[in-house]
Amino acid sequence: MSAGALPYLKAISTRLLAGIPVFILVTFAATALSSLAPGSAAQLILGENASSQQIAELNAAYGYDLPVWERYFKWLGGVVQGDFGRTLFSQQSVAKLLVDRAAVTFEIAFLAMFVSFIIAVPLALYTASHPGKLLDTVLRSIASVLLSVPTFVTVVLLAYIFAIVLRWLPATGWENFSDDPLANLWYVTLPVLCLAPHQTAYLYRVARGEFLATLQEDFVTVARAKGMPLSYILLRHVLRPSLPQVLTVLGLSMTYLLGGSFIVESYFAVPGIGWTILSAVNSHDFPVVQAILSLTVAIFVVIFILVDLGYTLIDPRVDVS
Amino acid sequence: MAASPEPTTVLACEGICCHLPAEPRPVQVLHGISFSVSRRTSLGIVGESGAGKSMLIKTIMGLNPTARITGTVRLDGTDVASLAEKKRNAVIGRKVGIVFQNPMTSLNPFVRVGRQIEEHARYHLGLSRREAKERAIELLRVVGIADPEECYSFYPHHFSGGMKQRIMIATALACEPDLLIADEATTALDVTVQKEILDLLQVIQEERQMAMILVTHNLGIVAGRTDEVLVLYGGHVVEHGPTDRVFATPRHRYTAALLSAMPQLDQPAHTRLATIPGQPPNLANAPKGCPFAPRCPVATADCHETMPVMTVSADGRHRFACHFPVAAGAEAAP
Ligand SMILES: Nc1ncnc2c1ncn2[C@@H]1O[C@H](COP(=O)(O)OP(=O)(O)OP(=O)(O)O)[C@@H](O)[C@H]1O
Ligand SMILES: [Mg+2]
């Protein structure tokens, strides 16, 4: 295994290196944003009525009077050591805050992804192998409808049904898994339910198309001619060749899920990174905004690395390098 | 095999018709096709592209789920067309081995070749993992793959086209089938490899005493390699008989035209090949009469109007459907 792992390590590190320029670009832009606002950054943060002494103190602590590039390198120097600074108002460690908040968002995103995967892929496999049958037609229409409903509509609708009419689930709030797993499940259900339908429909569509294409392959005809049962053919000969495309969609849909988390988290007052960045922007908490932007870039780089490595694991023809 | 001096019939097809769903109305791609193949004999099925050769094979194999099919297909005496789908697949998968045209796409690139060779043997014959592996490695050796043990666990992309077709042949042999079908198995390969694969098929067929069907659009492939030849045109059998007899004295005008379009070794170099003028028929609106009439040099009004009936030679071994057959020549002699 150790000899086999080496090319993977190499592949991961080259891809990480390739992600660095993007990371620098985005985080530098985030630093520059605070200088673009009219007036001084410190003034903006402290408000109109701040005394010049308060402004001087803030500048001394955070360096908002320094030129952008200098401030950026200071920040970058901290990041390299895992230090994202402190939040402006509560003076918490930004890194710690970020870890807590990201855990919430990831829990919702991964649960939504998991739910849609286990619903969409088996259904797609079944309907692709029975095209034109009733279930196929019905599911295709349902998927089209779900795809055309914007997330905020889903959120309002489901919240109304489950929280207000049926009162099965809480409309707002959050409990961490580590504090109380059952309560966590209770709070996480509605946000996940809101993100899953769109995600499921999208995945279903792509997977069905991909399975349908694989079913046309000559090697599937060969397997049929060999008299293998349909279930075996689907699992052995259709599923895996179709997975690279499905994997790409999973990677891309992370972008949707993170975007969707902004809406869902702010609607349900769930303390994830979406909710956090919105409140940080409102209160001009620049260290938090900057840290979340960098985290987002890092997440995307990591997702694309994972998707890339996934290809090499799925497809024997693709080399790691 | 001393036990059966008479060759036993492996596959017998009787009046196979096949309609494919199409707009505005279904298209009939096969018109009452009958033939049989016996153990230790081989049949060539010849016809231009679009003649319905692959359709015929798919119909026999039950690989045409959307088609409307009539007629009977008997495999070792069992009427497979009347079996429930699951049972039929099991019987056919067990008794028929098939090699398709394109070796590059016939193997699943995501599955090791060993598994692809042995999976149906494990499923149909209940072989254990070990027995199946032994059989697959043995078959790889039979089809001439060097290092079969190592190749067993390779993925298909390690192999060239010719090698892949050898692996497909090994796959076709895994259940020790009674019938081996090669549907244009060499068309996608280059000429030297073509000959190797054809020779391999022939040797294997003789050694294993199977029945074999060689499907091709190239008469040259059939010559000297098959006992009988069946000529298809526009979904009809136009001529059927012992290969040497059909080659020596073709009776149907289409067969004669095909033969004269074949390059001959004794022709001087750069002789222009005769080609058959005109287009193969469009099955969607087939003519009422003889399907070949629009391209036939001797066709009369009658040929366009009425379908010729099958004429059978005195000894019953040579048949053809032509209003104005080519003169019999020496054919009358037994
Ligand atoms: N889905 C379909 N609907 C209608 N007609 C079809 C359909 N599929 C195939 N055909 C027709 O069926 C006929 C037989 O095709 P087939 O593939 O059996 O030809 P072939 O003899 O194997 O030719 P080739 O040498 O190209 O392999 C062709 O004329 C084709 O146009
Ligand atoms: Mg064909």
XYZ file of C-alpha atoms and ligand atoms in Angstrom:
687
model
C 0.000 0.000 0.000
C 2.771 2.462 0.859
C 4.299 2.087 -2.604
C 0.829 2.467 -4.107
C 0.067 5.569 -2.046
C 3.078 7.538 -3.254
C 1.681 8.545 -6.660
C -1.502 9.634 -4.930
C 0.434 11.852 -2.515
C 2.262 13.331 -5.474
C -0.965 13.896 -7.360
C -2.601 15.521 -4.357
C 0.299 17.858 -3.731
C 0.541 18.999 -7.359
C -3.183 19.737 -7.361
C -2.935 21.598 -4.059
C -0.111 23.665 -5.514
C -2.285 24.438 -8.510
C -4.978 25.681 -6.124
C -2.664 28.195 -4.443
C -2.905 30.995 -7.057
C -6.710 30.908 -6.879
C -6.535 31.002 -3.115
C -4.226 34.042 -3.150
C -6.334 35.864 -5.710
C -9.577 35.463 -3.791
C -8.195 36.213 -0.341
C -6.289 39.236 -1.619
C -9.458 40.542 -3.186
C -11.204 40.049 0.144
C -8.523 42.083 1.891
C -8.763 44.787 -0.717
C -12.549 44.963 -0.343
C -12.264 46.479 3.115
C -10.203 49.310 1.612
C -12.612 49.937 -1.232
C -15.409 51.055 1.026
C -15.763 54.837 1.318
C -13.964 56.358 4.278
C -11.448 54.469 6.370
C -12.058 50.850 7.242
C -11.896 51.566 10.936
C -14.500 54.293 10.579
C -16.741 51.902 8.731
C -16.394 49.266 11.404
C -16.870 51.508 14.402
C -19.574 53.667 12.889
C -20.013 57.415 12.422
C -19.773 58.347 16.058
C -16.452 56.676 16.860
C -13.840 58.837 18.526
C -10.447 59.233 16.900
C -8.934 57.399 19.857
C -11.119 54.320 19.242
C -10.098 54.435 15.591
C -6.444 54.621 16.471
C -6.784 51.654 18.849
C -8.493 49.564 16.203
C -5.878 50.474 13.633
C -3.111 49.573 16.048
C -4.687 46.180 16.748
C -5.771 45.267 13.196
C -3.601 47.452 10.960
C -6.466 48.940 8.944
C -4.321 52.021 8.247
C -1.634 49.948 6.515
C -1.532 49.591 2.718
C -3.543 46.638 1.365
C -0.605 44.475 0.354
C 1.067 44.893 3.729
C -2.101 43.964 5.535
C -2.496 40.998 3.227
C 0.944 39.614 3.937
C 0.419 40.040 7.648
C -2.811 38.117 7.358
C -1.225 35.461 5.145
C 1.615 35.059 7.618
C -0.937 34.330 10.302
C -2.891 31.894 8.121
C 0.232 29.878 7.407
C 0.506 29.355 11.170
C -3.202 28.533 11.439
C -4.017 31.944 12.909
C -6.958 33.715 11.273
C -6.993 36.499 13.830
C -9.760 37.389 16.266
C -13.307 38.482 15.585
C -13.785 42.193 15.871
C -16.445 42.277 18.504
C -16.309 39.210 20.693
C -12.550 38.758 20.312
C -12.944 35.007 19.699
C -10.431 33.045 17.664
C -11.677 33.175 14.073
C -10.157 29.765 13.350
C -12.105 28.145 16.163
C -15.298 29.935 15.147
C -14.808 28.795 11.582
C -14.318 25.156 12.550
C -17.507 25.194 14.630
C -19.580 26.895 11.970
C -18.219 24.869 9.055
C -19.082 21.674 10.917
C -22.728 22.763 10.928
C -22.795 23.611 7.226
C -21.006 20.421 6.265
C -23.353 18.331 8.319
C -26.315 19.777 6.429
C -24.619 19.623 3.022
C -23.374 16.068 3.393
C -26.652 14.798 4.758
C -28.486 16.441 1.860
C -26.016 14.909 -0.579
C -26.266 11.491 1.036
C -30.056 11.526 1.047
C -30.223 12.571 -2.597
C -27.610 10.009 -3.615
C -29.381 7.061 -2.046
C -32.691 8.165 -3.526
C -31.586 9.311 -6.977
C -29.054 6.670 -8.019
C -31.138 3.518 -7.438
C -34.197 5.141 -9.005
C -32.133 6.272 -11.986
C -30.666 2.795 -12.395
C -34.112 1.231 -12.338
C -35.817 3.683 -14.691
C -32.890 3.774 -17.127
C -33.204 0.016 -17.501
C -36.985 0.295 -17.968
C -37.203 3.387 -20.185
C -40.621 4.644 -21.184
C -42.366 2.694 -18.444
C -44.806 4.474 -16.151
C -42.371 5.050 -13.281
C -39.823 6.492 -15.715
C -42.297 8.982 -17.135
C -43.594 9.970 -13.716
C -40.151 10.465 -12.204
C -38.968 12.453 -15.185
C -41.821 14.925 -14.738
C -41.273 15.135 -10.992
C -37.580 15.839 -11.528
C -38.374 18.647 -13.993
C -40.758 20.240 -11.519
C -38.323 19.978 -8.616
C -35.522 21.465 -10.695
C -37.608 24.496 -11.585
C -38.593 25.321 -7.984
C -36.105 27.792 -6.482
C -34.634 26.875 -3.098
C -36.248 29.759 -1.232
C -39.676 28.565 -2.333
C -38.914 25.048 -1.089
C -37.719 26.515 2.186
C -40.830 28.605 2.773
C -43.140 25.814 1.695
C -41.586 23.055 3.786
C -41.166 25.305 6.789
C -44.832 26.204 6.543
C -45.944 22.586 6.276
C -43.653 20.919 8.793
C -43.043 23.658 11.316
C -46.219 25.693 11.303
C -49.053 23.441 10.170
C -47.905 20.016 11.334
C -45.539 21.289 14.058
C -43.358 18.197 13.621
C -40.081 20.057 13.286
C -38.651 23.244 14.776
C -38.805 26.329 12.585
C -35.569 27.813 13.871
C -32.607 26.964 16.027
C -29.800 24.495 16.278
C -28.230 21.989 18.606
C -24.796 20.511 17.999
C -24.470 16.805 17.425
C -21.816 16.538 20.123
C -24.128 18.172 22.667
C -27.308 16.257 21.950
C -27.465 13.902 18.965
C -31.233 13.503 19.007
C -31.918 17.194 19.191
C -29.360 17.683 16.445
C -31.297 15.277 14.237
C -34.496 17.154 15.029
C -33.019 20.497 14.032
C -31.095 19.272 10.984
C -34.037 17.535 9.313
C -35.820 20.551 7.913
C -32.711 22.229 6.440
C -31.732 18.915 4.824
C -35.255 18.386 3.496
C -35.097 21.821 1.909
C -31.806 21.220 0.133
C -32.395 17.605 -0.907
C -35.205 17.838 -3.511
C -33.368 20.029 -5.995
C -30.208 18.037 -5.451
C -32.018 14.714 -5.866
C -33.710 15.821 -9.069
C -30.448 17.041 -10.569
C -28.557 13.908 -9.637
C -31.423 11.729 -10.860
C -31.410 13.391 -14.254
C -27.692 13.134 -14.794
C -27.480 9.593 -13.467
C -30.410 8.367 -15.559
C -28.901 9.843 -18.726
C -25.558 8.333 -17.914
C -26.994 4.900 -17.147
C -29.041 5.023 -20.329
C -25.913 5.765 -22.353
C -23.969 2.967 -20.676
C -26.828 0.533 -21.332
C -26.321 1.182 -25.072
C -22.689 0.097 -24.868
C -21.614 -3.006 -26.745
C -20.277 -4.594 -23.593
C -23.767 -4.498 -22.104
C -25.104 -6.280 -25.202
C -22.344 -8.845 -24.709
C -23.362 -9.332 -21.079
C -26.984 -9.765 -22.175
C -25.948 -12.265 -24.833
C -24.120 -14.148 -22.093
C -27.494 -14.538 -20.395
C -26.598 -12.591 -17.259
C -29.588 -11.366 -15.228
C -30.489 -7.690 -15.442
C -29.682 -6.933 -11.813
C -26.180 -8.328 -12.251
C -25.650 -6.380 -15.476
C -26.763 -3.150 -13.829
C -24.543 -3.530 -10.799
C -21.503 -5.000 -12.483
C -21.456 -3.475 -15.946
C -23.533 -0.300 -15.839
C -23.048 1.325 -12.442
C -19.293 1.764 -12.366
C -18.759 3.020 -15.937
C -21.397 5.661 -15.241
C -19.945 6.822 -11.936
C -17.342 9.329 -13.209
C -20.111 11.572 -14.527
C -22.132 11.139 -11.350
C -19.057 12.024 -9.332
C -18.560 15.224 -11.331
C -22.114 16.183 -10.561
C -21.615 15.460 -6.880
C -18.593 17.768 -6.898
C -20.444 20.504 -8.729
C -23.481 20.152 -6.538
C -21.365 20.963 -3.503
C -21.325 24.486 -4.904
C -25.095 24.423 -5.017
C -25.327 23.019 -1.515
C -22.997 25.649 -0.077
C -24.935 28.353 -1.897
C -28.203 26.837 -0.732
C -26.907 26.789 2.819
C -26.905 30.616 2.808
C -30.619 30.648 2.225
C -31.459 27.714 4.448
C -29.222 28.803 7.319
C -30.469 32.341 7.365
C -34.090 31.236 7.154
C -33.807 28.682 9.952
C -31.235 30.680 11.959
C -28.793 27.790 11.776
C -25.271 28.891 12.799
C -23.390 27.568 9.779
C -20.906 29.459 7.608
C -23.643 30.873 5.401
C -25.413 32.444 8.342
C -22.073 33.532 9.853
C -20.804 35.307 6.750
C -24.094 37.142 6.335
C -23.996 38.468 9.875
C -20.261 39.192 9.581
C -20.861 41.263 6.478
C -23.616 43.152 8.240
C -21.388 43.988 11.182
C -18.299 44.616 9.011
C -16.434 41.855 10.802
C -13.683 41.686 8.148
C -11.521 38.972 9.733
C -14.502 36.612 9.717
C -15.517 37.477 6.151
C -11.993 36.961 4.923
C -11.590 33.669 6.729
C -14.847 32.319 5.341
C -13.901 33.323 1.805
C -10.573 31.535 2.140
C -12.277 28.508 3.589
C -14.693 28.435 0.664
C -11.844 28.528 -1.859
C -10.022 25.819 0.049
C -13.164 23.684 0.097
C -13.543 23.918 -3.667
C -9.925 23.062 -4.285
C -10.285 20.036 -2.027
C -13.546 18.969 -3.680
C -11.991 19.060 -7.131
C -9.000 17.107 -5.892
C -11.347 14.505 -4.457
C -13.328 14.317 -7.704
C -10.107 13.926 -9.673
C -8.836 11.194 -7.416
C -12.259 9.589 -7.558
C -11.873 9.212 -11.337
C -8.615 7.360 -10.915
C -10.194 5.034 -8.376
C -13.228 4.333 -10.564
C -11.671 4.143 -14.008
C -8.745 1.759 -14.490
C -7.737 3.615 -17.664
C -7.086 6.894 -15.869
C -3.625 7.230 -14.384
C -3.081 9.077 -11.120
C -0.458 11.346 -12.634
C -17.192 -38.432 -31.324
C -18.062 -41.901 -32.476
C -21.388 -41.843 -30.663
C -23.247 -39.777 -33.243
C -22.310 -40.437 -36.834
C -25.201 -38.262 -38.049
C -24.564 -34.598 -37.406
C -27.149 -33.418 -34.878
C -28.985 -30.187 -35.457
C -27.953 -27.516 -32.956
C -29.895 -24.541 -34.213
C -32.992 -24.692 -36.368
C -34.788 -21.504 -37.365
C -38.160 -21.679 -39.034
C -39.886 -18.742 -40.715
C -38.342 -15.966 -38.630
C -39.972 -12.588 -39.210
C -39.010 -9.471 -37.350
C -40.796 -6.125 -37.270
C -39.063 -3.171 -35.661
C -41.170 -0.406 -34.185
C -40.908 2.700 -36.398
C -42.945 5.671 -37.554
C -45.317 5.734 -39.381
C -45.543 1.937 -39.294
C -43.323 -0.924 -38.139
C -40.538 -1.921 -40.518
C -40.163 -5.575 -41.399
C -36.444 -6.315 -41.373
C -36.587 -10.117 -41.607
C -38.892 -12.059 -43.918
C -39.479 -15.704 -43.068
C -35.917 -16.841 -42.582
C -35.341 -20.566 -42.209
C -32.111 -22.466 -41.867
C -30.385 -24.890 -39.561
C -26.858 -25.596 -38.406
C -25.560 -28.912 -37.166
C -22.787 -29.927 -34.828
C -19.358 -29.875 -36.512
C -20.619 -27.804 -39.423
C -20.416 -24.142 -40.175
C -22.736 -21.730 -41.894
C -21.782 -18.462 -43.503
C -24.389 -15.693 -43.511
C -23.542 -13.187 -46.219
C -25.106 -9.931 -47.281
C -24.454 -6.270 -47.829
C -24.540 -3.800 -44.999
C -28.160 -3.408 -43.939
C -29.212 -6.804 -45.252
C -30.355 -7.776 -41.774
C -27.524 -10.071 -40.709
C -27.091 -8.590 -37.266
C -30.853 -8.352 -36.839
C -31.107 -12.054 -37.561
C -28.465 -12.874 -34.959
C -30.024 -10.548 -32.382
C -33.414 -12.073 -33.027
C -32.069 -15.566 -32.512
C -30.314 -14.461 -29.317
C -33.367 -12.673 -27.971
C -31.520 -9.352 -27.901
C -34.253 -7.404 -29.649
C -36.664 -6.626 -26.830
C -38.653 -3.990 -28.721
C -39.143 -6.037 -31.889
C -42.189 -8.117 -32.797
C -40.913 -11.534 -33.708
C -42.610 -14.575 -35.177
C -41.267 -17.967 -36.188
C -39.498 -20.611 -34.141
C -35.939 -20.880 -32.958
C -34.945 -24.326 -31.759
C -31.753 -24.682 -29.839
C -30.820 -28.322 -29.254
C -34.473 -29.128 -29.782
C -35.815 -26.549 -27.293
C -38.116 -23.899 -28.716
C -36.370 -20.952 -27.065
C -38.658 -18.279 -28.461
C -41.526 -19.704 -26.432
C -39.624 -19.687 -23.130
C -40.053 -16.959 -20.543
C -37.400 -14.298 -20.931
C -35.331 -15.290 -17.923
C -35.261 -18.956 -18.856
C -34.535 -18.125 -22.477
C -31.569 -15.931 -21.582
C -30.201 -18.688 -19.393
C -30.538 -21.340 -22.113
C -29.087 -19.142 -24.838
C -26.310 -17.740 -22.674
C -25.321 -21.255 -21.741
C -25.482 -22.851 -25.205
C -24.463 -20.084 -27.570
C -21.181 -18.214 -27.574
C -21.054 -15.041 -29.603
C -18.265 -12.773 -30.795
C -19.308 -9.334 -31.974
C -17.875 -7.021 -34.576
C -16.036 -4.474 -32.487
C -13.552 -5.867 -29.969
C -12.693 -2.358 -28.770
C -16.179 -1.829 -27.335
C -17.192 -5.408 -26.551
C -15.181 -5.576 -23.335
C -16.165 -3.519 -20.325
C -13.166 -1.241 -19.651
C -14.020 -1.186 -15.933
C -13.927 -4.946 -15.355
C -10.887 -7.214 -15.360
C -10.840 -9.519 -18.387
C -10.725 -12.644 -16.224
C -14.066 -11.847 -14.709
C -15.556 -11.029 -18.087
C -14.477 -14.390 -19.439
C -15.780 -16.425 -16.536
C -18.819 -14.589 -15.147
C -21.441 -16.436 -17.178
C -19.767 -19.779 -16.585
C -20.014 -19.139 -12.865
C -23.605 -18.063 -13.219
C -24.874 -20.772 -15.558
C -22.688 -23.713 -14.548
C -22.228 -22.827 -10.882
C -18.437 -23.016 -11.057
C -16.565 -22.006 -7.943
C -14.261 -19.013 -8.035
C -11.251 -21.298 -8.377
C -12.706 -23.528 -11.061
C -13.813 -20.497 -13.019
C -10.379 -18.941 -12.809
C -8.720 -22.162 -13.971
C -11.113 -22.349 -16.878
C -10.586 -18.714 -17.855
C -6.804 -19.081 -17.787
C -7.024 -22.260 -19.834
C -9.218 -20.483 -22.382
C -6.819 -17.558 -22.590
C -4.144 -20.100 -23.427
C -6.390 -21.763 -26.034
C -6.973 -18.491 -27.856
C -3.267 -17.811 -27.930
C -2.668 -15.207 -25.229
C 0.854 -15.383 -23.847
C 1.075 -15.229 -20.033
C -2.553 -16.148 -19.397
C -2.123 -16.146 -15.584
C -0.946 -12.569 -15.635
C -3.407 -11.385 -18.275
C -6.271 -12.856 -16.277
C -6.255 -9.887 -13.923
C -5.539 -7.161 -16.487
C -8.055 -4.566 -17.550
C -9.018 -4.549 -21.257
C -7.057 -1.420 -22.153
C -3.835 -3.415 -21.849
C -4.674 -5.337 -24.999
C -4.641 -4.581 -28.730
C -7.709 -5.044 -30.918
C -6.650 -8.492 -32.094
C -5.919 -9.582 -28.529
C -9.269 -8.240 -27.362
C -11.013 -10.280 -30.034
C -9.138 -13.347 -28.802
C -10.385 -12.560 -25.314
C -13.915 -12.262 -26.692
C -13.511 -15.695 -28.261
C -12.360 -17.067 -24.909
C -15.460 -15.461 -23.357
C -17.693 -17.048 -25.966
C -16.212 -20.461 -25.172
C -16.509 -20.288 -21.388
C -19.736 -22.290 -21.084
C -18.602 -24.837 -23.679
C -21.356 -23.770 -26.058
C -22.856 -25.929 -28.769
C -22.986 -23.006 -31.161
C -20.429 -20.299 -31.817
C -21.556 -17.176 -33.651
C -19.126 -14.634 -35.060
C -20.963 -11.505 -36.226
C -18.422 -9.760 -38.465
C -15.883 -10.714 -35.840
C -12.961 -9.647 -38.007
C -14.322 -6.612 -39.849
C -12.776 -4.151 -37.416
C -9.327 -5.771 -37.533
C -6.533 -5.346 -40.027
C -6.023 -7.965 -42.684
C -3.277 -10.100 -41.178
C -5.012 -10.204 -37.803
C -8.282 -11.028 -39.582
C -6.797 -14.182 -40.999
C -5.337 -15.235 -37.642
C -8.669 -14.794 -35.904
C -10.577 -16.647 -38.623
C -8.104 -19.518 -38.497
C -8.392 -19.597 -34.722
C -12.191 -19.738 -34.925
C -12.003 -22.573 -37.410
C -9.554 -24.610 -35.358
C -11.579 -24.129 -32.191
C -14.797 -25.044 -33.906
C -13.306 -28.262 -35.229
C -11.619 -29.194 -31.947
C -14.689 -28.546 -29.845
C -17.059 -29.978 -32.436
C -19.345 -27.016 -32.262
C -21.711 -25.626 -34.816
C -20.552 -22.255 -36.096
C -22.152 -19.288 -37.828
C -19.839 -16.831 -39.564
C -21.619 -13.583 -40.384
C -19.883 -11.371 -42.915
C -20.396 -9.021 -45.820
C -17.264 -10.438 -47.413
C -17.780 -13.577 -49.483
C -14.034 -14.197 -49.409
C -14.223 -14.954 -45.695
C -16.857 -17.594 -46.214
C -15.051 -19.352 -49.049
C -13.224 -22.430 -47.849
C -14.211 -21.863 -44.225
C -17.869 -22.799 -44.166
C -19.883 -25.800 -45.226
C -22.961 -23.842 -46.181
C -23.708 -20.288 -47.104
C -26.908 -18.308 -46.674
C -27.216 -15.148 -48.751
C -29.417 -12.405 -47.320
C -30.774 -9.482 -49.289
C -33.147 -6.883 -47.901
C -34.119 -9.189 -45.057
C -34.884 -12.136 -47.392
C -32.974 -15.347 -47.925
C -32.181 -15.177 -51.630
C -29.935 -18.218 -51.876
C -28.815 -20.981 -49.569
C -26.682 -24.028 -50.252
C -23.354 -25.796 -49.836
C -20.629 -23.173 -50.044
C -18.662 -24.728 -52.897
C -21.818 -25.230 -54.933
C -23.019 -21.673 -54.428
C -19.595 -20.373 -55.391
C -19.288 -22.614 -58.432
C -22.836 -22.190 -59.693
C -24.653 -19.303 -58.088
C -28.295 -19.312 -59.147
C -29.631 -16.041 -57.744
C -28.709 -12.937 -59.727
C -27.639 -11.168 -56.536
C -25.237 -13.939 -55.518
C -23.804 -13.960 -59.014
C -23.283 -10.199 -58.874
C -21.631 -10.468 -55.447
C -19.286 -13.149 -56.730
C -18.224 -11.166 -59.740
C -17.571 -8.193 -57.455
C -15.136 -10.324 -55.451
C -11.444 -9.785 -56.158
C -9.918 -12.885 -57.764
C -6.348 -13.949 -57.196
C -5.934 -15.022 -60.807
C -7.043 -11.667 -62.187
C -4.291 -9.524 -63.632
C -3.302 -6.695 -61.323
C -5.346 -3.463 -61.573
C -8.352 -5.177 -63.126
C -11.382 -3.053 -62.359
C -13.716 -4.805 -59.978
C -17.284 -5.100 -61.071
C -19.515 -3.410 -58.552
C -23.223 -3.918 -58.126
C -24.867 -0.750 -59.402
C -27.583 0.867 -57.310
C -28.338 1.090 -53.616
C -29.269 -1.600 -51.112
C -33.008 -1.527 -50.514
C -34.638 0.829 -48.080
C -36.505 -1.504 -45.782
C -39.041 1.123 -44.784
C -40.671 0.968 -48.215
C -39.629 -2.345 -49.664
C -40.752 -3.200 -53.213
C -43.644 -5.591 -53.623
C -41.737 -8.078 -55.736
C -38.194 -9.405 -55.654
C -36.159 -7.147 -53.349
C -33.230 -7.233 -55.786
C -35.309 -6.309 -58.846
C -34.428 -2.578 -58.811
C -30.739 -3.435 -59.229
C -31.064 -6.626 -61.261
C -29.804 -6.541 -64.859
C -32.438 -9.024 -66.077
C -35.435 -7.898 -64.049
C -38.798 -7.799 -65.822
C -42.080 -6.188 -64.844
C -43.025 -9.454 -63.196
C -39.951 -9.333 -60.964
C -41.091 -5.952 -59.609
C -44.612 -7.214 -59.029
C -44.419 -10.705 -57.576
C -42.206 -12.213 -54.958
C -40.268 -15.173 -56.376
C -40.883 -18.432 -54.565
C -38.042 -20.531 -53.232
C -36.806 -23.083 -55.801
C -35.185 -26.143 -54.290
C -32.634 -28.209 -56.191
C -33.332 -31.859 -56.953
C -31.256 -33.069 -54.014
C -32.846 -30.509 -51.689
C -29.567 -28.949 -50.653
C -29.491 -25.801 -52.764
C -32.352 -23.282 -52.810
C -32.813 -19.837 -54.286
C -35.584 -17.324 -54.869
C -35.282 -15.901 -58.380
C -37.659 -15.642 -61.327
C -34.789 -15.858 -63.815
C -32.015 -17.835 -62.142
C -28.563 -18.059 -63.653
C -28.265 -21.193 -65.799
C -27.563 -24.241 -63.663
C -24.470 -25.318 -65.589
C -22.832 -28.286 -63.916
C -25.084 -28.005 -60.924
C -27.409 -30.834 -61.855
C -24.708 -33.405 -61.249
C -24.890 -34.794 -57.703
N -34.386 0.672 -34.862
C -34.546 0.437 -36.165
N -35.674 0.836 -36.806
C -35.849 0.579 -38.105
N -34.945 -0.050 -38.868
C -33.806 -0.456 -38.311
C -33.543 -0.245 -36.929
N -32.326 -0.764 -36.634
C -31.875 -1.275 -37.779
N -32.753 -1.112 -38.792
C -32.617 -1.571 -40.164
O -32.484 -2.960 -40.124
C -31.723 -3.382 -41.226
C -30.815 -4.490 -40.810
O -29.746 -3.976 -40.069
P -28.546 -4.918 -39.604
O -27.788 -4.185 -38.572
O -29.067 -6.245 -39.272
O -27.670 -4.997 -40.919
P -26.366 -5.864 -41.163
O -26.680 -6.794 -42.260
O -25.886 -6.430 -39.898
O -25.377 -4.767 -41.697
P -23.876 -4.460 -41.291
O -23.022 -5.162 -42.286
O -23.800 -2.976 -41.455
O -23.664 -4.894 -39.883
C -31.007 -2.154 -41.760
O -31.492 -1.873 -43.023
C -31.368 -1.062 -40.796
O -31.611 0.124 -41.519
Mg -24.148 -6.137 -38.616
